[in-house]
Structure formats: C-alpha cells, structure tokens
Short mmCIF file of C-alpha atoms in Angstrom, two decimals:
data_model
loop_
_atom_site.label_atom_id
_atom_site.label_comp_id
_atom_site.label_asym_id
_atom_site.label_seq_id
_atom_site.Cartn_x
_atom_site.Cartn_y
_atom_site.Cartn_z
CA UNK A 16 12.54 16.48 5.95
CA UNK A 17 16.30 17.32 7.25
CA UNK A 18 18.22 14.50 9.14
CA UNK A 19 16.45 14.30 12.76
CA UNK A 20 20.10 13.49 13.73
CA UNK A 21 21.68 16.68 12.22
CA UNK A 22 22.48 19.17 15.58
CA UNK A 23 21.48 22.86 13.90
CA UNK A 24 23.14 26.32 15.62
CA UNK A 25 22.35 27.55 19.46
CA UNK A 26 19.77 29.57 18.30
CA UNK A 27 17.44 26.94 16.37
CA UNK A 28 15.67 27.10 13.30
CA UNK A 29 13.74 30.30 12.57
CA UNK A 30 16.62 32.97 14.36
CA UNK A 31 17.17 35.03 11.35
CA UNK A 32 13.63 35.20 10.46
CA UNK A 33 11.32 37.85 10.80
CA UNK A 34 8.67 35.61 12.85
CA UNK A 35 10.83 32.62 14.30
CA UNK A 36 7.52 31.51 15.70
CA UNK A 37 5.66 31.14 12.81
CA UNK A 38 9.30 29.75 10.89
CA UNK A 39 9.73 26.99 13.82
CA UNK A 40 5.77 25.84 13.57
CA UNK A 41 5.92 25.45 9.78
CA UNK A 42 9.26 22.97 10.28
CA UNK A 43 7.30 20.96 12.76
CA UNK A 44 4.11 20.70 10.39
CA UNK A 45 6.96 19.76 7.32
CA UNK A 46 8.73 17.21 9.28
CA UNK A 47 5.32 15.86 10.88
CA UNK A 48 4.89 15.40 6.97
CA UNK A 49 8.19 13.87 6.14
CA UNK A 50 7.93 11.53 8.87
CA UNK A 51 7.59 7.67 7.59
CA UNK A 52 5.17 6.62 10.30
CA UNK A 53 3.60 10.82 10.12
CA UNK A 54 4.26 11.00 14.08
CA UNK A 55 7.27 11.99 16.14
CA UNK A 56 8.08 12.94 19.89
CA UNK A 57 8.72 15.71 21.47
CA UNK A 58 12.06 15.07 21.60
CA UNK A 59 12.38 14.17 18.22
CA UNK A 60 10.91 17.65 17.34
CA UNK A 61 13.22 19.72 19.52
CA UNK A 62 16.25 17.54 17.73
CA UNK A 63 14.52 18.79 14.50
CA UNK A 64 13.79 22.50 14.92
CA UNK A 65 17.52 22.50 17.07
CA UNK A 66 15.87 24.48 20.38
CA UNK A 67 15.00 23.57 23.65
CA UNK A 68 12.38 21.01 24.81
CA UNK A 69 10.67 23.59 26.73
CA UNK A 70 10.36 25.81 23.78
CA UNK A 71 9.53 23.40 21.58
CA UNK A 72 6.55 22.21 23.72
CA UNK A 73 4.99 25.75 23.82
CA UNK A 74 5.12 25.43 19.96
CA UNK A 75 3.40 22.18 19.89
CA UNK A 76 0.70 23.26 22.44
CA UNK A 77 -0.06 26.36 20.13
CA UNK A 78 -0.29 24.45 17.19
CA UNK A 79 -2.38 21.57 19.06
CA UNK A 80 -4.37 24.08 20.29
CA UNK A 81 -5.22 25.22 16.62
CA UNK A 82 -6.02 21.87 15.47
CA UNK A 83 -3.32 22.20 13.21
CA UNK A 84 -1.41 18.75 15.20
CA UNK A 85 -2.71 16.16 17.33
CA UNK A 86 -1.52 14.25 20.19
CA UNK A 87 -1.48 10.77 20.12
CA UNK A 88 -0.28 9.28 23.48
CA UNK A 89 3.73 10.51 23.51
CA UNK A 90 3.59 11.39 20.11
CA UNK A 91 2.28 14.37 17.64
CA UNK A 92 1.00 13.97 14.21
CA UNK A 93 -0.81 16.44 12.01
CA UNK A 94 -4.25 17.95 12.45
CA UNK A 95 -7.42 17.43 10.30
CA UNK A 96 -7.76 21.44 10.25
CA UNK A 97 -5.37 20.87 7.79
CA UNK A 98 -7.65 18.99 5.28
CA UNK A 99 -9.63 22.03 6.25
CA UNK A 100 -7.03 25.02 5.01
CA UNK A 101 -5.77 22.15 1.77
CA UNK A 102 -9.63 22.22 0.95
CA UNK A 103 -10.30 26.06 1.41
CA UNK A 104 -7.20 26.12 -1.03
CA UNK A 105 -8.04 23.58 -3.80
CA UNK A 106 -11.61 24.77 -4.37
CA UNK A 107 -10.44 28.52 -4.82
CA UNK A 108 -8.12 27.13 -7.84
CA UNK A 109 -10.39 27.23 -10.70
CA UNK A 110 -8.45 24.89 -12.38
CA UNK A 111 -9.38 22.21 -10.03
CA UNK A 112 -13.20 23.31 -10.68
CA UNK A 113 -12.85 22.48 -13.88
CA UNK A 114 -10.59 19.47 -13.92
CA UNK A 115 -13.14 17.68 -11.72
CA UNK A 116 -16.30 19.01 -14.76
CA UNK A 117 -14.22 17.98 -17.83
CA UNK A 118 -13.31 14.35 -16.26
CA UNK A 119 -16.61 13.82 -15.70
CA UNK A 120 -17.72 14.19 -19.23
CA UNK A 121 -15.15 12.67 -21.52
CA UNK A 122 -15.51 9.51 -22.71
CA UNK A 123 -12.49 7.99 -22.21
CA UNK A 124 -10.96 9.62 -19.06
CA UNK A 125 -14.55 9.49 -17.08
CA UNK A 126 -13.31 5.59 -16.83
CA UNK A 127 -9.86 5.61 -15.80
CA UNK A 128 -7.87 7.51 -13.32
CA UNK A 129 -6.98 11.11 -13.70
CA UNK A 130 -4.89 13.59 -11.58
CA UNK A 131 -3.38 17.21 -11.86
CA UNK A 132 -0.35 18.18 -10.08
CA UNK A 133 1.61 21.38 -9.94
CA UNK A 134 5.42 21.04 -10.24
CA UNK A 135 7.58 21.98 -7.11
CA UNK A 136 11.52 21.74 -7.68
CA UNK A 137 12.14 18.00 -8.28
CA UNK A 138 8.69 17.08 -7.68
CA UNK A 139 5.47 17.09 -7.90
CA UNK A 140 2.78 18.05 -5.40
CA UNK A 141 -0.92 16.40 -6.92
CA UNK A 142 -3.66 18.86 -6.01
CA UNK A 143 -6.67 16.78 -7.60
CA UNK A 144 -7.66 13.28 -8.44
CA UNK A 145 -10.71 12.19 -10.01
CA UNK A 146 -11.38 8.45 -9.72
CA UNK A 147 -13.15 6.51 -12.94
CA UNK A 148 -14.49 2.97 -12.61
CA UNK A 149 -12.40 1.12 -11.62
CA UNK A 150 -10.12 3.63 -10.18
CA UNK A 151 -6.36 2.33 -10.42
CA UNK A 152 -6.24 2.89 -6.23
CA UNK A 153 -2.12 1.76 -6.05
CA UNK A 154 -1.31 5.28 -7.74
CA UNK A 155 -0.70 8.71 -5.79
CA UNK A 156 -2.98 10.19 -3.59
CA UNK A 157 -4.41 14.05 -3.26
CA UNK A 158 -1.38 15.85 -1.40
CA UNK A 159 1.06 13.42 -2.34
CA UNK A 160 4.56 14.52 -3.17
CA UNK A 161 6.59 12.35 -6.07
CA UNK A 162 9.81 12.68 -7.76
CA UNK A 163 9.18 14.03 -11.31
CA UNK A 164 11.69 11.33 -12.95
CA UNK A 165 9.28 8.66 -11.30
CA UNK A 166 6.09 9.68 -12.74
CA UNK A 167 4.55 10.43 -16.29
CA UNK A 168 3.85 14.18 -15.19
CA UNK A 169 6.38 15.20 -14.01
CA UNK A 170 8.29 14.38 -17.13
CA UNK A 171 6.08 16.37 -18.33
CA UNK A 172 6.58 19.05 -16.58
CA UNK A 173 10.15 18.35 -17.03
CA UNK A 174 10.29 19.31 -20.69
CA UNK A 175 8.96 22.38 -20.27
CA UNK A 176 11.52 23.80 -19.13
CA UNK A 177 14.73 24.85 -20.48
CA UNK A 178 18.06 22.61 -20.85
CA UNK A 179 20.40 24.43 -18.26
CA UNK A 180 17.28 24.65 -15.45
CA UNK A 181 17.30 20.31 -16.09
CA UNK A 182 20.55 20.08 -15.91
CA UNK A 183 20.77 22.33 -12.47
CA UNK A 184 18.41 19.85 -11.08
CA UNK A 185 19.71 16.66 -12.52
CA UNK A 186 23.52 17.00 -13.39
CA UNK A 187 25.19 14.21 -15.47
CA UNK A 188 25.73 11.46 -13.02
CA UNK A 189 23.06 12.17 -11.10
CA UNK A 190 21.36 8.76 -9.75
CA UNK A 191 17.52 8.95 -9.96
CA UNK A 192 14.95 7.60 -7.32
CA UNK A 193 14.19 3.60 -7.82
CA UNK A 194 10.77 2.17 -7.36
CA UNK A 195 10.51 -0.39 -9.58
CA UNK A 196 12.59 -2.28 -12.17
CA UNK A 197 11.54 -0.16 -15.08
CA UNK A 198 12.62 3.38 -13.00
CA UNK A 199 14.93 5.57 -15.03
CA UNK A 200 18.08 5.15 -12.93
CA UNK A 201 20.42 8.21 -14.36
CA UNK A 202 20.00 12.08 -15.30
CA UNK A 203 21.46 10.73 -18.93
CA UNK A 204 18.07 8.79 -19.33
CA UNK A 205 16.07 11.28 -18.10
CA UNK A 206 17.27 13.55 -20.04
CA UNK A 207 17.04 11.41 -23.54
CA UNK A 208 13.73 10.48 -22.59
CA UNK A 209 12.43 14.36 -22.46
CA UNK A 210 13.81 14.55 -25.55
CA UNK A 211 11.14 12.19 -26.79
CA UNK A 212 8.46 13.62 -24.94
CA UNK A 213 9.35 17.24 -26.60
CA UNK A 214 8.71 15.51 -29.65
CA UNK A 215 5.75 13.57 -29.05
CA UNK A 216 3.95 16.08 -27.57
CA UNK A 217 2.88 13.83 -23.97
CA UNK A 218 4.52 11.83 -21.38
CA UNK A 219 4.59 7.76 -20.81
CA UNK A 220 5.59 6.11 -17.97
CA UNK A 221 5.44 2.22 -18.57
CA UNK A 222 5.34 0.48 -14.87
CA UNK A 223 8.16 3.11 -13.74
CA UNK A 224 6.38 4.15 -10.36
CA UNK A 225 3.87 0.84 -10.21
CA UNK A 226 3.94 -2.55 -11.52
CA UNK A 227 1.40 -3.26 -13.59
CA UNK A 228 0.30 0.41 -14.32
CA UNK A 229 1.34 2.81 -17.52
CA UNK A 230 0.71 6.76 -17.30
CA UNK A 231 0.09 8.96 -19.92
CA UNK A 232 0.90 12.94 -19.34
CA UNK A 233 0.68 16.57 -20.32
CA UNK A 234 1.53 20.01 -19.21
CA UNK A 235 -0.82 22.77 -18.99
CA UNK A 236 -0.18 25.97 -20.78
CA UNK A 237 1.75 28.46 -18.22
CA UNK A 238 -0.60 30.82 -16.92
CA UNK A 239 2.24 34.01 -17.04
CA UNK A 240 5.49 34.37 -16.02
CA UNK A 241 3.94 33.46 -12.06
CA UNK A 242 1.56 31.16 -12.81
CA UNK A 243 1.75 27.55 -11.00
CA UNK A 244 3.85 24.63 -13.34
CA UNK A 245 0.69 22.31 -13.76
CA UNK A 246 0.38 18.81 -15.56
CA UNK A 247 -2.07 16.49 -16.43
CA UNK A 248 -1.76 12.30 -16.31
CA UNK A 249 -4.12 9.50 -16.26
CA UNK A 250 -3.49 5.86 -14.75
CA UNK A 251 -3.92 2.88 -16.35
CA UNK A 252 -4.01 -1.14 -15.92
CA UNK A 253 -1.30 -2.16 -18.49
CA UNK A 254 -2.78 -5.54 -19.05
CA UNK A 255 -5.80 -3.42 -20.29
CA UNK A 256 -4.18 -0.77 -21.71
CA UNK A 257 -3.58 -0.29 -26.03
CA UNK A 258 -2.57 2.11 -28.01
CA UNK A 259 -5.53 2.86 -29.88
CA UNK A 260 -6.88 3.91 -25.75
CA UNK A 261 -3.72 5.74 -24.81
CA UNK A 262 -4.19 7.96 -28.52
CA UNK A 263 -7.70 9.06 -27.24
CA UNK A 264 -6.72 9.63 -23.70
CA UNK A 265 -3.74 12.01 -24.61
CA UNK A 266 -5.96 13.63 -27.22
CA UNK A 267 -8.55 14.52 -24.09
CA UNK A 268 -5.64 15.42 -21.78
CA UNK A 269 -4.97 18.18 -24.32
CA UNK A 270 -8.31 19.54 -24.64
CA UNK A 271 -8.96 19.68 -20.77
CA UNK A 272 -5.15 21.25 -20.68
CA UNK A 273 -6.33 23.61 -23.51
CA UNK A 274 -9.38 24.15 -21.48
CA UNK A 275 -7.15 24.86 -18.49
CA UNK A 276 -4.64 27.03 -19.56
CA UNK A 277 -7.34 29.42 -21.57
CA UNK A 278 -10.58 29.19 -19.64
CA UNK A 279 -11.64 31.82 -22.27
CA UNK A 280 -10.26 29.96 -25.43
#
C-alpha cells in the first residue's frame, strides 16, 4: 500500500487512465488490503486515492453497494463478495483442481501441510492450501501475500529465473525482510542460497518465516511464455521433521508439479 501520508497531484489517482473510476476503486480495495488492522476512514481513503472527500465517498458507496466493502461504524473494510469473485477464480484454475486431488492421495503430503502459490514481483500470492493432520496452522493463509526471500517457494520460484531479472529485484546491498532469527538478511545470501537450490533441485527454508517450522519447495513447469510463475511447498514441525521425510515429500512435490505443469504427461 503507498504511504497514507504521501499528498499525490490535484487530479488524484486514476487521471490518466482510461476509467479513473474503476482505477480509484481498485486503490481503495488494495489499500483496504494493505491496511494492518484491514479498515480505514474515509478520510484516510481520500488521503490515499489524493481526491476529494466528496468524491471519494461516492466511490465507497458504489463499491459498498456492490458488496465489494463494508461499513463498519466510521470505518470501511473489504466485502465478502470478494471471497465470492477469489472463489469463482481459484476453481476455474485447473491447477488448483488438481492440487487439492493429488494432496489427498499421497502418502506423505496427505499428512502435512501443503500450499501452491503463483509468483508476483517480489512475492508470492498463495492461491491454495490443503491442510493434513495436524495442519501446521502458524503458516500462510489462502490469499496471503509473502516476500519470496522469506519463504521456501518463493526461493523457488526465485531460481527460475535468470541472474540479471534477480539481481533487478534484489541488487547487492539490498537488505531482505526479517521475521525471525534464521531470515536471510542480504541479496548476497539470497543469492548464494539459489545457487544451492539450482543444484538441488527444491527449496528449504529452516525456521526462516516461523519458529519451529522447516519448508520444503518446488516450481512448477512454466505453462508458455504467459503462463502464471507457480510453486509448490509443504510445512512442517521441525521437531518432527527428518530427512528421510523431507526426501519423500520433495520427491511427491515433483510428481504433483510434473502432474501440474503437463496435465497430459
């Protein structure tokens, strides 16, 4: 989300675009998102979007009115037709179809905690999660957004791509996202580590997002030139966790990617 203090042009957000309308109500629904507590005022959304109260409140009357936000006293927040439209999208992505039928069936990810996410800039967005028993429940949620240095997949992701497009996003001296004491802290390190992962063949994360919880990773083969960056990880309790499990779980993490990136292979 940009800086609710940062004062934009006259004209607001949206006054080169096409449909300034439709450009102003998507920056209210992404910094509805962004928000820490997920609600802001009015004001606080006319400071964001840079235009006047008054226009601002015909926006969030539209949008209220599609159940796309909600009010909640003096504040807005977002809408559950939302969870609606994310739904409509996820179950039209046969990847997610399948995801959900492989997970189900293998015998070592049907017990832990498994997610696909697709890759977007320096993060990832996860699209699915399927929850063994016991589900490791202090790990990222369906919709969630996390930097890719912070989590097994999206180091994944990460070495899939070429040198110069990692070192666009992650110059040398670049400081990294912290979460825990085990977080990579500098580009350098990221960059050593996907070195490793190239020649592994899968991604570990070892209590770098959650204490007390390893990750093991893949990507899934690129469907064309357009298709969507997507990677595979499952979560694990390290005090549970060996090798001789993590071997097994990568080895189904790169049938179901297999499976996913050639339905017809």
């Amino acid at each position: 989300m940009a800086d609710s203090h940062t004062t934009r042009s006259t004209e607001g957000l949206g006054s080169s675009s096409p449909a300034p309308a439709v450009t102003r109500a998507a920056a209210v629904l992404e910094a509805l998102a962004g928000s820490p507590s997920g609600r802001l005022t009015l004001s606080d959304l006319a400071r964001e979007l840079g235009i006047p109260k008054s226009s601002t409140s015909n926006l969030l009357l539209a949008l209220e009115e599609a159940r796309l936000i909600t009010r909640q006293g003096m504040d807005f927040a977002l809408g559950r037709k939302l969870v609606e439209l994310g739904a409509a999208y996820l179950s039209r992505m046969d990847e997610v179809q399948e995801f959900y039928r492989y997970c189900e069936q293998a015998p070592a990810l049907s017990g832990e905690t498994v997610r696909i996410a697709m890759l977007d800039g320096d993060h990832v967005i996860y699209l699915a999660r399927y929850e063994g028993h016991p589900a490791v429940r202090l790990t990222s949620n369906i919709g969630d957004k996390m930097p890719v240095s912070l989590c097994g997949v999206g180091k994944a992701l990460l070495a899939q791509l070429h040198d110069h497009d990692i070192a666009a996003l992650f110059p040398d001296g670049t400081e990294l996202p912290v979460m825990t004491a085990k977080s990579l802290r500098t580009a350098e390190e990221l960059k050593a580590e996907i070195v490793t992962i190239r020649e592994q063949g899968f991604a570990f994360e070892d209590e770098e997002s959650t204490v007390g919880v390893v990750c093991l990773a893949v990507p899934v083969p690129t469907h064309g030139a357009h298709g969507p960056s997507l990677g595979l990880s499952v979560t694990a309790l390290k005090a549970t966790y060996s090798q001789e499990q993590g071997a097994l779980m990568v080895k189904e993490l790169k049938e179901l990617a297999r499976s996913l990136g050639n339905p017809m292979g």
